mmCIF file of C-alpha atoms and ligand atoms in Angstrom:
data_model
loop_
_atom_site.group_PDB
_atom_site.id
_atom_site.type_symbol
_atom_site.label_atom_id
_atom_site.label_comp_id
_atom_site.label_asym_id
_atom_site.label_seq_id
_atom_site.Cartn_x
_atom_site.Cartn_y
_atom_site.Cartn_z
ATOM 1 C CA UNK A 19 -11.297 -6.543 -11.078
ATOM 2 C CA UNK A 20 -9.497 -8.343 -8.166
ATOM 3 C CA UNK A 21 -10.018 -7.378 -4.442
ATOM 4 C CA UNK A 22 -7.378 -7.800 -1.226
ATOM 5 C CA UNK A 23 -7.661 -10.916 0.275
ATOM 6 C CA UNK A 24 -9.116 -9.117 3.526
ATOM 7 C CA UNK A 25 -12.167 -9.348 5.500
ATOM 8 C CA UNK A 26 -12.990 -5.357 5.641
ATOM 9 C CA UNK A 27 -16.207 -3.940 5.310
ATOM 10 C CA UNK A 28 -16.775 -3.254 2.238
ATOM 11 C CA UNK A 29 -14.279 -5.090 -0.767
ATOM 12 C CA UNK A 30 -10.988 -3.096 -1.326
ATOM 13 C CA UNK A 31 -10.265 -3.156 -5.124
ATOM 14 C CA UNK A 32 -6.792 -3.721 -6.272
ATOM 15 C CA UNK A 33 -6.463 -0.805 -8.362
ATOM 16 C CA UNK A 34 -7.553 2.166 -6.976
ATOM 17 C CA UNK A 35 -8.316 5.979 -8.051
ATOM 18 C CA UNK A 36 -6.241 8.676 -6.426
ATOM 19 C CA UNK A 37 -7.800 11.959 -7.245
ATOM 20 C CA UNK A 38 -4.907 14.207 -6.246
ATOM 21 C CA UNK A 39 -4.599 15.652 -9.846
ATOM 22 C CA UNK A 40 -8.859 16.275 -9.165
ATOM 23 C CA UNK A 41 -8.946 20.465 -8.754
ATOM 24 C CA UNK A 42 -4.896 20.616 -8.266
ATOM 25 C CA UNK A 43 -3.537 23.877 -10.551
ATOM 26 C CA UNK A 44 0.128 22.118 -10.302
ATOM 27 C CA UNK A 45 -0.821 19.119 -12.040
ATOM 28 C CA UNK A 46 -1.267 21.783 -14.665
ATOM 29 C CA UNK A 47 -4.537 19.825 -16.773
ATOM 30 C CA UNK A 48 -6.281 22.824 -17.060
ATOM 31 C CA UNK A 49 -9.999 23.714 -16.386
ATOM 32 C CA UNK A 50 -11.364 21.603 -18.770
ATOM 33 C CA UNK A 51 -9.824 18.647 -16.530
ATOM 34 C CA UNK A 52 -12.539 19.162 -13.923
ATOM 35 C CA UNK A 53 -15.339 17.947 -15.707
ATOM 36 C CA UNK A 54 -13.238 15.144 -17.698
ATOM 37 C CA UNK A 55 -12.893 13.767 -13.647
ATOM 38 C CA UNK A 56 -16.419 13.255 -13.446
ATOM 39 C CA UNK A 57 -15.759 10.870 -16.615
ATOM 40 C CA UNK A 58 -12.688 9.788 -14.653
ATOM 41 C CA UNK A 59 -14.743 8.793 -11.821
ATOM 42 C CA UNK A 60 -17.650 7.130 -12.984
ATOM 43 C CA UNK A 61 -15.904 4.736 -15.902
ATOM 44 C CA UNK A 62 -13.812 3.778 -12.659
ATOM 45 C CA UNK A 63 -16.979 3.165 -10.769
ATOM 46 C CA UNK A 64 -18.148 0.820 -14.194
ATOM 47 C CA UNK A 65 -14.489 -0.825 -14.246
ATOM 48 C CA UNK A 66 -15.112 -2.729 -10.681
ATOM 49 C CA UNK A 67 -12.560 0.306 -8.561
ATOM 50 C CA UNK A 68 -14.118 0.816 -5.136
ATOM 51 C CA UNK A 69 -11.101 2.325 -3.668
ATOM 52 C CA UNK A 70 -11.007 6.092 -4.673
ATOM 53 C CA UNK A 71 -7.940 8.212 -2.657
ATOM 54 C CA UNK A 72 -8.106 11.832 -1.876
ATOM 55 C CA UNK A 73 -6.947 14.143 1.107
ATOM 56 C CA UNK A 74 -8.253 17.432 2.095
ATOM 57 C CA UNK A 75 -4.956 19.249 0.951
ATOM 58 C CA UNK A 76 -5.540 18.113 -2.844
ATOM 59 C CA UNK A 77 -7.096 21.497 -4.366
ATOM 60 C CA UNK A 78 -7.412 22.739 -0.740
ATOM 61 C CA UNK A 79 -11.084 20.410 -0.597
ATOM 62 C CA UNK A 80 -11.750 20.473 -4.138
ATOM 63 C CA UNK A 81 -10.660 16.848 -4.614
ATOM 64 C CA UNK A 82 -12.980 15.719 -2.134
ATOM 65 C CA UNK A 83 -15.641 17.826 -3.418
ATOM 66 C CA UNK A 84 -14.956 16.740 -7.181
ATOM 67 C CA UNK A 85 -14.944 13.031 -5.763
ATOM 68 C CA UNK A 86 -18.052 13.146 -4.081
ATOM 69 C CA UNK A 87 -20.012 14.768 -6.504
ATOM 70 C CA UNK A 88 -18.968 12.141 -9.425
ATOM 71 C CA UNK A 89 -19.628 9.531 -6.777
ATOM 72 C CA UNK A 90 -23.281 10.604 -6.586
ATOM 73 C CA UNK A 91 -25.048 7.834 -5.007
ATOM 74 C CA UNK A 92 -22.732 4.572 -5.458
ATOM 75 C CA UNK A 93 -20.491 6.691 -2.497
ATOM 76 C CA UNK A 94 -22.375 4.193 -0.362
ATOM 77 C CA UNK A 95 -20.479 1.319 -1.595
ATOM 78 C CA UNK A 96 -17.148 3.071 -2.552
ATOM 79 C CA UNK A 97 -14.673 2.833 -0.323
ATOM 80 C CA UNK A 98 -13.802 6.423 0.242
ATOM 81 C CA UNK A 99 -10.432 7.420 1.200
ATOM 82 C CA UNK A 100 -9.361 10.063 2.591
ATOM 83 C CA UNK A 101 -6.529 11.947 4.473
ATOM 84 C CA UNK A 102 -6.081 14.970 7.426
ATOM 85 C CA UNK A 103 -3.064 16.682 6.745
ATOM 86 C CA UNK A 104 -1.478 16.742 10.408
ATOM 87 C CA UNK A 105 -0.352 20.544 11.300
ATOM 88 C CA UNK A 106 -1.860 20.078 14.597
ATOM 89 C CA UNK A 107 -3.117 16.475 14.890
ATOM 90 C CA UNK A 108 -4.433 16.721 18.229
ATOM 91 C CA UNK A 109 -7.497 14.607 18.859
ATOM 92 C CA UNK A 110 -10.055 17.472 19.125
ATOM 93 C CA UNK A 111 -8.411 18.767 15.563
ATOM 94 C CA UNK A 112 -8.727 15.367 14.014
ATOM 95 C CA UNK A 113 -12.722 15.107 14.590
ATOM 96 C CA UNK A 114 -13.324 18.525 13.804
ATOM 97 C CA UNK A 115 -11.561 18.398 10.305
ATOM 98 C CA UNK A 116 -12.947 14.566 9.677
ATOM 99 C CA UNK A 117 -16.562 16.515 9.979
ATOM 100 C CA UNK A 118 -15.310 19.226 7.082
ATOM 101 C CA UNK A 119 -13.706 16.045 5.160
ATOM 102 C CA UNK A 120 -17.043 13.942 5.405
ATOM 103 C CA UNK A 121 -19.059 17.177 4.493
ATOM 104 C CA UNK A 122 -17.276 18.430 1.416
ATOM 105 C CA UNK A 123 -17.410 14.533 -0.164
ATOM 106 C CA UNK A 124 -21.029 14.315 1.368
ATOM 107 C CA UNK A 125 -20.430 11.099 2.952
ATOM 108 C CA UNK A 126 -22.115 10.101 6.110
ATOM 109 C CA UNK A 127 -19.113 8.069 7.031
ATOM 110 C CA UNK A 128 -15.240 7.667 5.836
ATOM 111 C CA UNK A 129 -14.371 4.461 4.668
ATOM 112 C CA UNK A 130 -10.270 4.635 5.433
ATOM 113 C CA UNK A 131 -9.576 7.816 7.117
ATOM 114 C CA UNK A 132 -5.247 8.771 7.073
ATOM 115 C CA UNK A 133 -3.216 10.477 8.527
ATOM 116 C CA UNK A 134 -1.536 12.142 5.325
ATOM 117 C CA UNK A 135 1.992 12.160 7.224
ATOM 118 C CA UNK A 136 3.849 11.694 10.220
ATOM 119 C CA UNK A 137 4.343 14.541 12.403
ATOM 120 C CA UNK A 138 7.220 15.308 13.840
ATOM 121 C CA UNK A 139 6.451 17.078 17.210
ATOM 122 C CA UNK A 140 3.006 16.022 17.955
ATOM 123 C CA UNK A 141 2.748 11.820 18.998
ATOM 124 C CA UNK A 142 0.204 9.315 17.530
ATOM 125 C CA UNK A 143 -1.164 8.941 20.921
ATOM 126 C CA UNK A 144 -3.237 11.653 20.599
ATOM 127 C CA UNK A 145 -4.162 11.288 16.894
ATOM 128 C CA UNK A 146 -5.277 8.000 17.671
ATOM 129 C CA UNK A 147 -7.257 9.481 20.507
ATOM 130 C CA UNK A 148 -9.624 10.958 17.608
ATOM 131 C CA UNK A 149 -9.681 8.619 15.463
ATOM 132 C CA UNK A 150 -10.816 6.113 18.018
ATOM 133 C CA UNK A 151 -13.373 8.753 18.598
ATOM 134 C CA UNK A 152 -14.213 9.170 15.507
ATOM 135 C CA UNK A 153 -14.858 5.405 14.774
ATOM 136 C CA UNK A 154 -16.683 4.774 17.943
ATOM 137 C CA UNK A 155 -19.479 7.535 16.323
ATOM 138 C CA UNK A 156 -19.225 5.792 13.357
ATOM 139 C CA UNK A 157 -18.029 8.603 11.564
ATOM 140 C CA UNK A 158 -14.979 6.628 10.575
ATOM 141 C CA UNK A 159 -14.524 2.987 9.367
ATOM 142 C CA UNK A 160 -10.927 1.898 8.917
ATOM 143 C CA UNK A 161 -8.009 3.917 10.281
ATOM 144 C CA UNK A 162 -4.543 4.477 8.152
ATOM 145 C CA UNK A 163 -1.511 5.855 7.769
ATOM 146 C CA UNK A 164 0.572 7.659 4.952
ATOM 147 C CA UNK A 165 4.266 7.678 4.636
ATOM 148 C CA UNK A 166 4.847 5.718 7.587
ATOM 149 C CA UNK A 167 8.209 3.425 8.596
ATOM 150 C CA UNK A 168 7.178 0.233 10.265
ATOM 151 C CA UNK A 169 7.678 1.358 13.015
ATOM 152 C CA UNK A 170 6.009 3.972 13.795
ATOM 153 C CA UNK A 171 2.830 2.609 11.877
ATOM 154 C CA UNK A 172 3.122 -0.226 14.405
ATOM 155 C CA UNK A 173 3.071 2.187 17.033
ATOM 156 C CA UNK A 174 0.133 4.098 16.033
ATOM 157 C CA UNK A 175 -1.694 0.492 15.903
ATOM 158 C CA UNK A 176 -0.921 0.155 19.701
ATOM 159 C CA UNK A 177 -2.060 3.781 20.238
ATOM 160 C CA UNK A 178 -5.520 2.969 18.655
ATOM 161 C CA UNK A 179 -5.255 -0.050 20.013
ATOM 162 C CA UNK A 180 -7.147 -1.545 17.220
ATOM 163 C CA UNK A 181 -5.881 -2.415 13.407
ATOM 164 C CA UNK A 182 -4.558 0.706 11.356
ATOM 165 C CA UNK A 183 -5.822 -1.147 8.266
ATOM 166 C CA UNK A 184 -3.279 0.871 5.735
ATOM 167 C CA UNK A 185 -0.099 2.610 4.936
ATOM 168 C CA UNK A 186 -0.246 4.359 1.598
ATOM 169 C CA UNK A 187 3.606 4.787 0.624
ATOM 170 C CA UNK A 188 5.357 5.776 -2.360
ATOM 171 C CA UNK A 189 5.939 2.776 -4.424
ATOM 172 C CA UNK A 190 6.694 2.031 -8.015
ATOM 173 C CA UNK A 191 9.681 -0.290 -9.955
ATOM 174 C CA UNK A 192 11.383 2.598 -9.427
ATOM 175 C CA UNK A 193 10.438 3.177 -5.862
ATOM 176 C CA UNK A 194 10.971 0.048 -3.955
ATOM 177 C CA UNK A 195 11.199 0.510 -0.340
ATOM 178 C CA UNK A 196 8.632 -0.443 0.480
ATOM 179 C CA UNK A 197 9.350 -4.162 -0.017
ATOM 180 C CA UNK A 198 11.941 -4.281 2.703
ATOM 181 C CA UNK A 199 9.669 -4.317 5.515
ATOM 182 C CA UNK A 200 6.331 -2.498 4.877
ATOM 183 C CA UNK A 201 5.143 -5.273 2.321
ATOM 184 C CA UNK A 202 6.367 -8.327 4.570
ATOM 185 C CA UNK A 203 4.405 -6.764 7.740
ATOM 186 C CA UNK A 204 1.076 -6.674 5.921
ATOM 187 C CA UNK A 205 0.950 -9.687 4.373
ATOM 188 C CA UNK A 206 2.215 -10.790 8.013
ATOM 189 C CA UNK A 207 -0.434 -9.238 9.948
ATOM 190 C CA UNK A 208 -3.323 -8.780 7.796
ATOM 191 C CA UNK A 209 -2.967 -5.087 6.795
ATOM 192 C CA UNK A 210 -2.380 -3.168 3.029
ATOM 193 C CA UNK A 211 -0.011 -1.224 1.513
ATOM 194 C CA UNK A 212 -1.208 1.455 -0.637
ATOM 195 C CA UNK A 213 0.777 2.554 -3.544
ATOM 196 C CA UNK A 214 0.821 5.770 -4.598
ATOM 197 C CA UNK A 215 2.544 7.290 -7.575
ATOM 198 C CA UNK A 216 2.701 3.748 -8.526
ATOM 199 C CA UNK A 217 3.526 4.627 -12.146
ATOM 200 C CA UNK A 218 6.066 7.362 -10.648
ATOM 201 C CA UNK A 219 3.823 9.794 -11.547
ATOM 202 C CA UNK A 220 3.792 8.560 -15.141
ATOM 203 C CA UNK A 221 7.237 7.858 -15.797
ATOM 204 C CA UNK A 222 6.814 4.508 -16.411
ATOM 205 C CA UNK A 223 4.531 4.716 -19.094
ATOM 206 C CA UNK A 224 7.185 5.714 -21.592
ATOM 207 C CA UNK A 225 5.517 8.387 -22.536
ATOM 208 C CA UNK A 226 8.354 11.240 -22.165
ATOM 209 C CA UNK A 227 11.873 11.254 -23.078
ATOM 210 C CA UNK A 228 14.142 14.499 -23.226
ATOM 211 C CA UNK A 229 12.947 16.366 -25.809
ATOM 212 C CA UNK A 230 9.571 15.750 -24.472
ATOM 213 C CA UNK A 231 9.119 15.802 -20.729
ATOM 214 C CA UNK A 232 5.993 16.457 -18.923
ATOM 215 C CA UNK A 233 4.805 20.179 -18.184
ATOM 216 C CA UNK A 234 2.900 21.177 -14.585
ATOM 217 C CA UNK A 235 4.669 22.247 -11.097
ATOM 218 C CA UNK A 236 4.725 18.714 -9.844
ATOM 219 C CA UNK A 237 6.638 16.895 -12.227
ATOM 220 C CA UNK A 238 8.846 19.603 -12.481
ATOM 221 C CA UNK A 239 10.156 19.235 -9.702
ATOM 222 C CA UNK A 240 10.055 15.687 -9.983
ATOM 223 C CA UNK A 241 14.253 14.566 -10.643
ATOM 224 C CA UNK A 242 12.893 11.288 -12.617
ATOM 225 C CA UNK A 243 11.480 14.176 -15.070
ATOM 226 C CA UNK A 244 15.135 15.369 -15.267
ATOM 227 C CA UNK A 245 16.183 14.832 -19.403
ATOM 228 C CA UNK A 246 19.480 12.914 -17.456
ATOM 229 C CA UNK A 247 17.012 10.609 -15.955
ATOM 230 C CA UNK A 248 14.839 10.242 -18.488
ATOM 231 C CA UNK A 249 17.514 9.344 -20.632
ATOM 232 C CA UNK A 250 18.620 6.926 -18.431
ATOM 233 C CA UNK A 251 15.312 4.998 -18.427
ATOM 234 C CA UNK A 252 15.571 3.853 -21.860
ATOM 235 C CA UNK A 253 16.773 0.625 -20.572
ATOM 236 C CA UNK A 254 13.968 -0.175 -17.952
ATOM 237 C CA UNK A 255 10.961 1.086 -20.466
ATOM 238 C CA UNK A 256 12.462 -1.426 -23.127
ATOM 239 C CA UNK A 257 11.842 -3.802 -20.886
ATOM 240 C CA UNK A 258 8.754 -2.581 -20.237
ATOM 241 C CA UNK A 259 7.823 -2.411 -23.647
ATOM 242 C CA UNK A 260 8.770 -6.161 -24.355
ATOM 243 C CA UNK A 261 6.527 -7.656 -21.820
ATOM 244 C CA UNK A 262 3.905 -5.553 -22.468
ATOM 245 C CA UNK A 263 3.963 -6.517 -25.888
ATOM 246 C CA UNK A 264 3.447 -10.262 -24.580
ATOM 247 C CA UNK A 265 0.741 -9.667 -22.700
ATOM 248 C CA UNK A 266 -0.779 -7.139 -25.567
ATOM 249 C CA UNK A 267 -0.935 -4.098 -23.078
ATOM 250 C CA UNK A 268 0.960 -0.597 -21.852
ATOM 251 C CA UNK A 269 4.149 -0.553 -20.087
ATOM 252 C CA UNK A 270 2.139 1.311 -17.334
ATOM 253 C CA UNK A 271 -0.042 -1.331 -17.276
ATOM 254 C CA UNK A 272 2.942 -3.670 -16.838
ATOM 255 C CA UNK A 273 4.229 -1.278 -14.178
ATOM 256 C CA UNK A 274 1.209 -1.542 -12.119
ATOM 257 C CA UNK A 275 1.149 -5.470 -12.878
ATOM 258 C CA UNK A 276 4.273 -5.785 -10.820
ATOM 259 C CA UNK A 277 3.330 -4.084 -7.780
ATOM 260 C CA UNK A 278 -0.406 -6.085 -7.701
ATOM 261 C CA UNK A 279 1.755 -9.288 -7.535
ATOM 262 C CA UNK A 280 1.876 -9.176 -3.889
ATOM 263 C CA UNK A 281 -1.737 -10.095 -2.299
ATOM 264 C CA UNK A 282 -1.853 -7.145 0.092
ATOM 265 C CA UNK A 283 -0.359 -3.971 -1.885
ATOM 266 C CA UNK A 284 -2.894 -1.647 -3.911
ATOM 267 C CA UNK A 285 -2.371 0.609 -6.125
ATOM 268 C CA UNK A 286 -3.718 3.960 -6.761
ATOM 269 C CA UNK A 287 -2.726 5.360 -10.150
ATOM 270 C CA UNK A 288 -3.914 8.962 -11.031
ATOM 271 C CA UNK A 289 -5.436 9.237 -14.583
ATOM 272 C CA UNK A 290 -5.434 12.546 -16.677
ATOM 273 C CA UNK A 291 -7.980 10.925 -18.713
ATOM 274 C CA UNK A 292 -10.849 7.818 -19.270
ATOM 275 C CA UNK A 293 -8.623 5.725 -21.318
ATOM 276 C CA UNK A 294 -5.781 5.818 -18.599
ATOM 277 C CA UNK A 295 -8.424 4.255 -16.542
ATOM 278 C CA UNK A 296 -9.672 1.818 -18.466
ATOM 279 C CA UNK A 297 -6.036 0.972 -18.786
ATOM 280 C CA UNK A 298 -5.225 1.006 -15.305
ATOM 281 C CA UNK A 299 -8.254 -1.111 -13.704
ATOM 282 C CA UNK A 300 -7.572 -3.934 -16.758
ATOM 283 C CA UNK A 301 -3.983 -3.913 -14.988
ATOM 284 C CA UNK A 302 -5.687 -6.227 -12.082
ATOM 285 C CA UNK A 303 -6.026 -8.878 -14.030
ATOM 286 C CA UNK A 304 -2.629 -9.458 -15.539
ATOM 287 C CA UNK A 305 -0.423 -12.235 -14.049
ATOM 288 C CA UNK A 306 3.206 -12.009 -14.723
ATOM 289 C CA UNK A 307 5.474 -15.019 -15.341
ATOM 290 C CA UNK A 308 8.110 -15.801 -13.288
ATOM 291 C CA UNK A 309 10.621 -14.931 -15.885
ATOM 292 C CA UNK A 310 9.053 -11.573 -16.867
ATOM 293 C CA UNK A 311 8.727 -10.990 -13.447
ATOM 294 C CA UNK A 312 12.808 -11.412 -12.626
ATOM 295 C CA UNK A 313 13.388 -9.800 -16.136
ATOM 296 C CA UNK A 314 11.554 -6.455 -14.915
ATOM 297 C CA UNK A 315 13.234 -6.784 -11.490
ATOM 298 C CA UNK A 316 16.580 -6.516 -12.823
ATOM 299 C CA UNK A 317 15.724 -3.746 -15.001
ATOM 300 C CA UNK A 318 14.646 -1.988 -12.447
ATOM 301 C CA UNK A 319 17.502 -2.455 -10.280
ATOM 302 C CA UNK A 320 19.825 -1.627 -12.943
ATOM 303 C CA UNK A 321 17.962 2.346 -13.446
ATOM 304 C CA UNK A 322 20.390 4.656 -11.132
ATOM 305 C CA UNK A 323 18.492 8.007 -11.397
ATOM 306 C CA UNK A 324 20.366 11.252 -9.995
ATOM 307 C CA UNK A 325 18.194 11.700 -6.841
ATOM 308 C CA UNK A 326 18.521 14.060 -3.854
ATOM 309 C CA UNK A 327 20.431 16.961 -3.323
ATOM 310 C CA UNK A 328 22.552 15.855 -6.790
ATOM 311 C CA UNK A 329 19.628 16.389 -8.575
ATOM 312 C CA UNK A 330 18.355 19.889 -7.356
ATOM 313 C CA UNK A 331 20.646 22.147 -9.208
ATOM 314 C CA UNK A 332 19.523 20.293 -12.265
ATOM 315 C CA UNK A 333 15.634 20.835 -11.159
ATOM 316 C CA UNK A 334 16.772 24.266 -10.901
ATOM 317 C CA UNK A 335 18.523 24.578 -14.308
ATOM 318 C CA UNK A 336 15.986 22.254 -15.868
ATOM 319 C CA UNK A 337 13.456 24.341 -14.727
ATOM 320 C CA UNK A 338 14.833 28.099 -16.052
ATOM 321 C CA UNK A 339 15.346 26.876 -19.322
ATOM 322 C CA UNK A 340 11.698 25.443 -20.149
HETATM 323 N N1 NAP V 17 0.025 9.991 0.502
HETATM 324 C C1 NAP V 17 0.816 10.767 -0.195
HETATM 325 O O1 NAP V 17 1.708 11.438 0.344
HETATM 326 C C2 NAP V 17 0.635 10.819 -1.685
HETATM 327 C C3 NAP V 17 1.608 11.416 -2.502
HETATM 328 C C4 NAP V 17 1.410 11.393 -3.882
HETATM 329 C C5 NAP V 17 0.267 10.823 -4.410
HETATM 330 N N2 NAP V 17 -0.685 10.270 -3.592
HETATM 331 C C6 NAP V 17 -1.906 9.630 -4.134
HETATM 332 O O2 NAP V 17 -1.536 8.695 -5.138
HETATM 333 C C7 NAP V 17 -2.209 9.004 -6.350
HETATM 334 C C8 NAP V 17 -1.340 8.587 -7.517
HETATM 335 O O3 NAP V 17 -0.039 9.165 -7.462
HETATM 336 P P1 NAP V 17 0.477 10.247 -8.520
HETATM 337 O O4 NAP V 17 -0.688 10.888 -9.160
HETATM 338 O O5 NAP V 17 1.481 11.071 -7.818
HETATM 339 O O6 NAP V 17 1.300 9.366 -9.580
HETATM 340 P P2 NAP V 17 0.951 8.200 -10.617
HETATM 341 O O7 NAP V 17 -0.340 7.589 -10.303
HETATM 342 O O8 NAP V 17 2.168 7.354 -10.657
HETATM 343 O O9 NAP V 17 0.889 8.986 -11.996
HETATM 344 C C9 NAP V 17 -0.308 9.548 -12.474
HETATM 345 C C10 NAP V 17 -0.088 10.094 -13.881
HETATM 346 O O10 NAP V 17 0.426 9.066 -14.736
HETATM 347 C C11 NAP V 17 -0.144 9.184 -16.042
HETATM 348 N N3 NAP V 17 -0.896 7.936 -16.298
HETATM 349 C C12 NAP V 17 -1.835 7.338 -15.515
HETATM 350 N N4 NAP V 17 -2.309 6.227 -16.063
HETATM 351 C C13 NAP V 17 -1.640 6.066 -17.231
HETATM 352 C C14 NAP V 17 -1.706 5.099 -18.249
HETATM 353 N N5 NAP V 17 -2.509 4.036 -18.182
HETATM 354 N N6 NAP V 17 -0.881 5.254 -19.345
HETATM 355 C C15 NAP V 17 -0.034 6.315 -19.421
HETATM 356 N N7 NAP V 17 0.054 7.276 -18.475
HETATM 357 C C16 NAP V 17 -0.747 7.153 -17.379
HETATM 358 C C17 NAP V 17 -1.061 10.406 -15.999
HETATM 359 O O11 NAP V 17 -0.309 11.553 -16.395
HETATM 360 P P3 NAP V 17 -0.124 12.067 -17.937
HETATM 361 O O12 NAP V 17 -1.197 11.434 -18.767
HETATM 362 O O13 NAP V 17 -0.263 13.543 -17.818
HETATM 363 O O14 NAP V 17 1.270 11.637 -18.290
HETATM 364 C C18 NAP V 17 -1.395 10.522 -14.518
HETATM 365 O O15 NAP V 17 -1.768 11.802 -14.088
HETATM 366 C C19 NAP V 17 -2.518 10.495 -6.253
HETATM 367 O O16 NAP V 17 -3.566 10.895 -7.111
HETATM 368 C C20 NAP V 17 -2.871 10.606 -4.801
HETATM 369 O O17 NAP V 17 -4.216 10.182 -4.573
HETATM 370 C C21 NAP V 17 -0.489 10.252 -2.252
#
C-alpha cells in the first residue's frame, strides 16, 4: 500500500474504502450483502487501507454502524471518515449529530469529519464554529469538505481558521474536474483530494455494455449507465483493456491507477465484493508510463457521454422499459 505524502495523524492510505453501498437498499446487493461487508472490511483492513469513507445518510446510520462493527478493534488505527449531511449545519447541530455519528461507529473520536455538501443558505462560518468545537474536545481530528469549489473550501479553511485537511469530489477518467483547480491547490498547500466514484460507479471496469447494464436505483439513474453511453465507451475501455493487459491487471484497476498518479488525490472505490478489494488496494502500487499515461488521457477526452438534462428523458425511457 502507498500513503499521502502528509504529516497527519495517523497515515492516510491511497486507496480507500467508501462504504456507501454498506446497508444502502438502492445499491440493490441484497441482504446477503451485509454480512459479505464485514468480509469487505476486514480483507481491506489486511490489504494496508486505513482510510474507510462513510456518512450518516448512507443506510440512514447503517453504514456507520456496519463500518464500525467490522472495524472491531483496529478502529483505533483506521482512519475513520465520516460525513454530516448539512440540512441545518448550525454549530450546535454539527456537535450534536458528530456525537450520534461517533456513537453508531463506536469511535471515541472521528478521524476526518465532512461536511457531506455545501449548503446553500446556511454559511461555513457557523459550521466551522462546531467543528472547531468539536476538535478542541477532541471529538474530531481532521476537518473536510465534500463537493466543494475552491473557493468556497478555501473559505471554510479561513472560517476554521485551521487546515480543512480534505475535499472528497467526484472524480474518475471520466470525471475530471477536479484537475483544474482542486488537484493543483492541494498539492499547493498541503491538503487531499478524495475521489469518490472513482471508477464512476463501476463503469470503468468494463463490466456492462447495453445488453447488460447494471440493476439498483443508483445506477439507474446514473446517464453513463444509459445503453447510448455505454455504447459509446467502447473506445475508452479498449484502452483500458490494453494497458491493463501490460501491467497484467483490471481496467478498474487501471482506472484507479490514473487518478493515484498525483501525490495528494485518494481514492475511495466501493466494492460489492472481497475480490474487488483485493483488486482495488493492489491498484496503489501500479505506476503508469508516460505513454500509457497520455494514451488513457486522450481516450478519455475523446468519450462524449449524453449528460444533463439531454440525458433525462433517456433515464426516463431507459428506466420504463427494464
Ligand atoms: N461525497 C459524496 O457526495 C459521495 C458521492 C458518491 C460516493 N461517495 C463515496 O465514494 C465511494 C465510492 O463511490 P461509488 O460507490 O459511488 O462509485 P465507485 O467506487 O466508482 O464504484 C463502486 C462500484 O464499482 C464496482 N467495482 C468496484 N471495484 C471493482 C473492481 N475492482 N472491478 C470491477 N468492478 C468494481 C462495484 O460494483 P459492481 O460490482 O456491482 O459493478 C462497486 O460497487 C462511496 O462508497 C462513498 O463512500 C461520496
Amino acid at each position: 500500500m502507498r500513503f499521502v505524502p502528509l504529516d497527519t495523524p495517523k497515515p492516510i492510505s491511497k486507496i480507500g474504502l467508501g462504504t456507501w453501498q454498506f446497508g444502502s437498499r438502492e445499491w440493490g446487493y441484497g441482504p446477503d450483502y451485509e454480512r459479505r461487508a464485514t468480509g469487505i472490511v476486514r480483507r481491506a483492513l489486511d490489504l494496508g487501507v486505513t482510510l474507510f469513507d462513510t456518512a450518516e445518510i448512507y443506510g440512514f446510520g447503517r453504514s456507520e454502524r456496519i463500518l464500525g462493527a467490522a472495524l472491531g478493534a483496529e478502529r483505533a488505527t483506521a482512519v475513520v471518515a465520516t460525513k454530516i449531511f448539512p440540512v441545518l449545519p448550525v454549530a450546535p447541530v454539527v456537535q450534536q449529530r458528530a456525537v450520534a455519528s461517533a456513537a453508531r461507529l463506536g469511535v471515541a473520536g472521528i478521524d476526518l469529519y465532512q461536511v457531506h455538501q455545501p449548503n446553500p443558505v446556511v454559511a461555513d462560518t457557523t459550521t466551522m464554529r462546531g467543528m472547531r468545537a468539536l476538535q478542541d474536545v477532541g471529538l474530531v481530528g481532521e476537518v473536510g469538505v465534500s463537493n466543494y469549489s475552491l473557493r468556497r473550501w478555501r473559505f471554510a479553511e479561513a472560517a476554521l481558521g485551521r487546515r480543512v485537511l480534505s475535499n472528497q469530489v467526484r472524480y474518475s477518467m471520466v470525471d475530471r474536474g477536479p484537475e483544474e483547480d482542486l488537484i493543483p491547490y492541494a498539492e499547493q498547500a498541503g491538503r487531499i483530494v478524495i475521489a469518490y466514484s472513482p471508477l464512476a460507479q463501476g463503469f470503468l471496469s468494463g463490466r456492462y455494455d447495453p445488453s447488460n447494464p447494471p440493476g439498483g436505483a443508483v445506477r439507474r439513474a446514473n446517464p453513463y449507465f444509459l445503453p447510448e453511453n455505454l455504447a459509446r465507451g467502447t473506445e475508452l475501455i479498449a484502452t483500458l483493456r490494453e494497458v491493463a493487459a501490460a501491467h497484467d491487471a483490471t481496467p478498474s484497476q487501471i482506472a484507479l491507477a490514473y487518478l493515484l498518479r498525483h501525490p495528494n488525490v485518494v481514492a475511495i472505490p466501493g466494492a460489492s465484493g472481497v475480490e474487488q478489494v483485493e483488486r482495488n488496494a493492489a491498484a496503489a502500487e501500479i505506476d503508469l508510463a508516460d505513454d500509457e499515461y497520455a494514451a488513457l488521457r486522450t481516450a478519455a477526452h475523446a468519450f462524449r457521454p449524453v449528460t444533463g438534462l439531454a440525458a433525462v428523458p433517456k433515464l426516463i425511457r431507459a428506466r420504463t422499459r427494464r
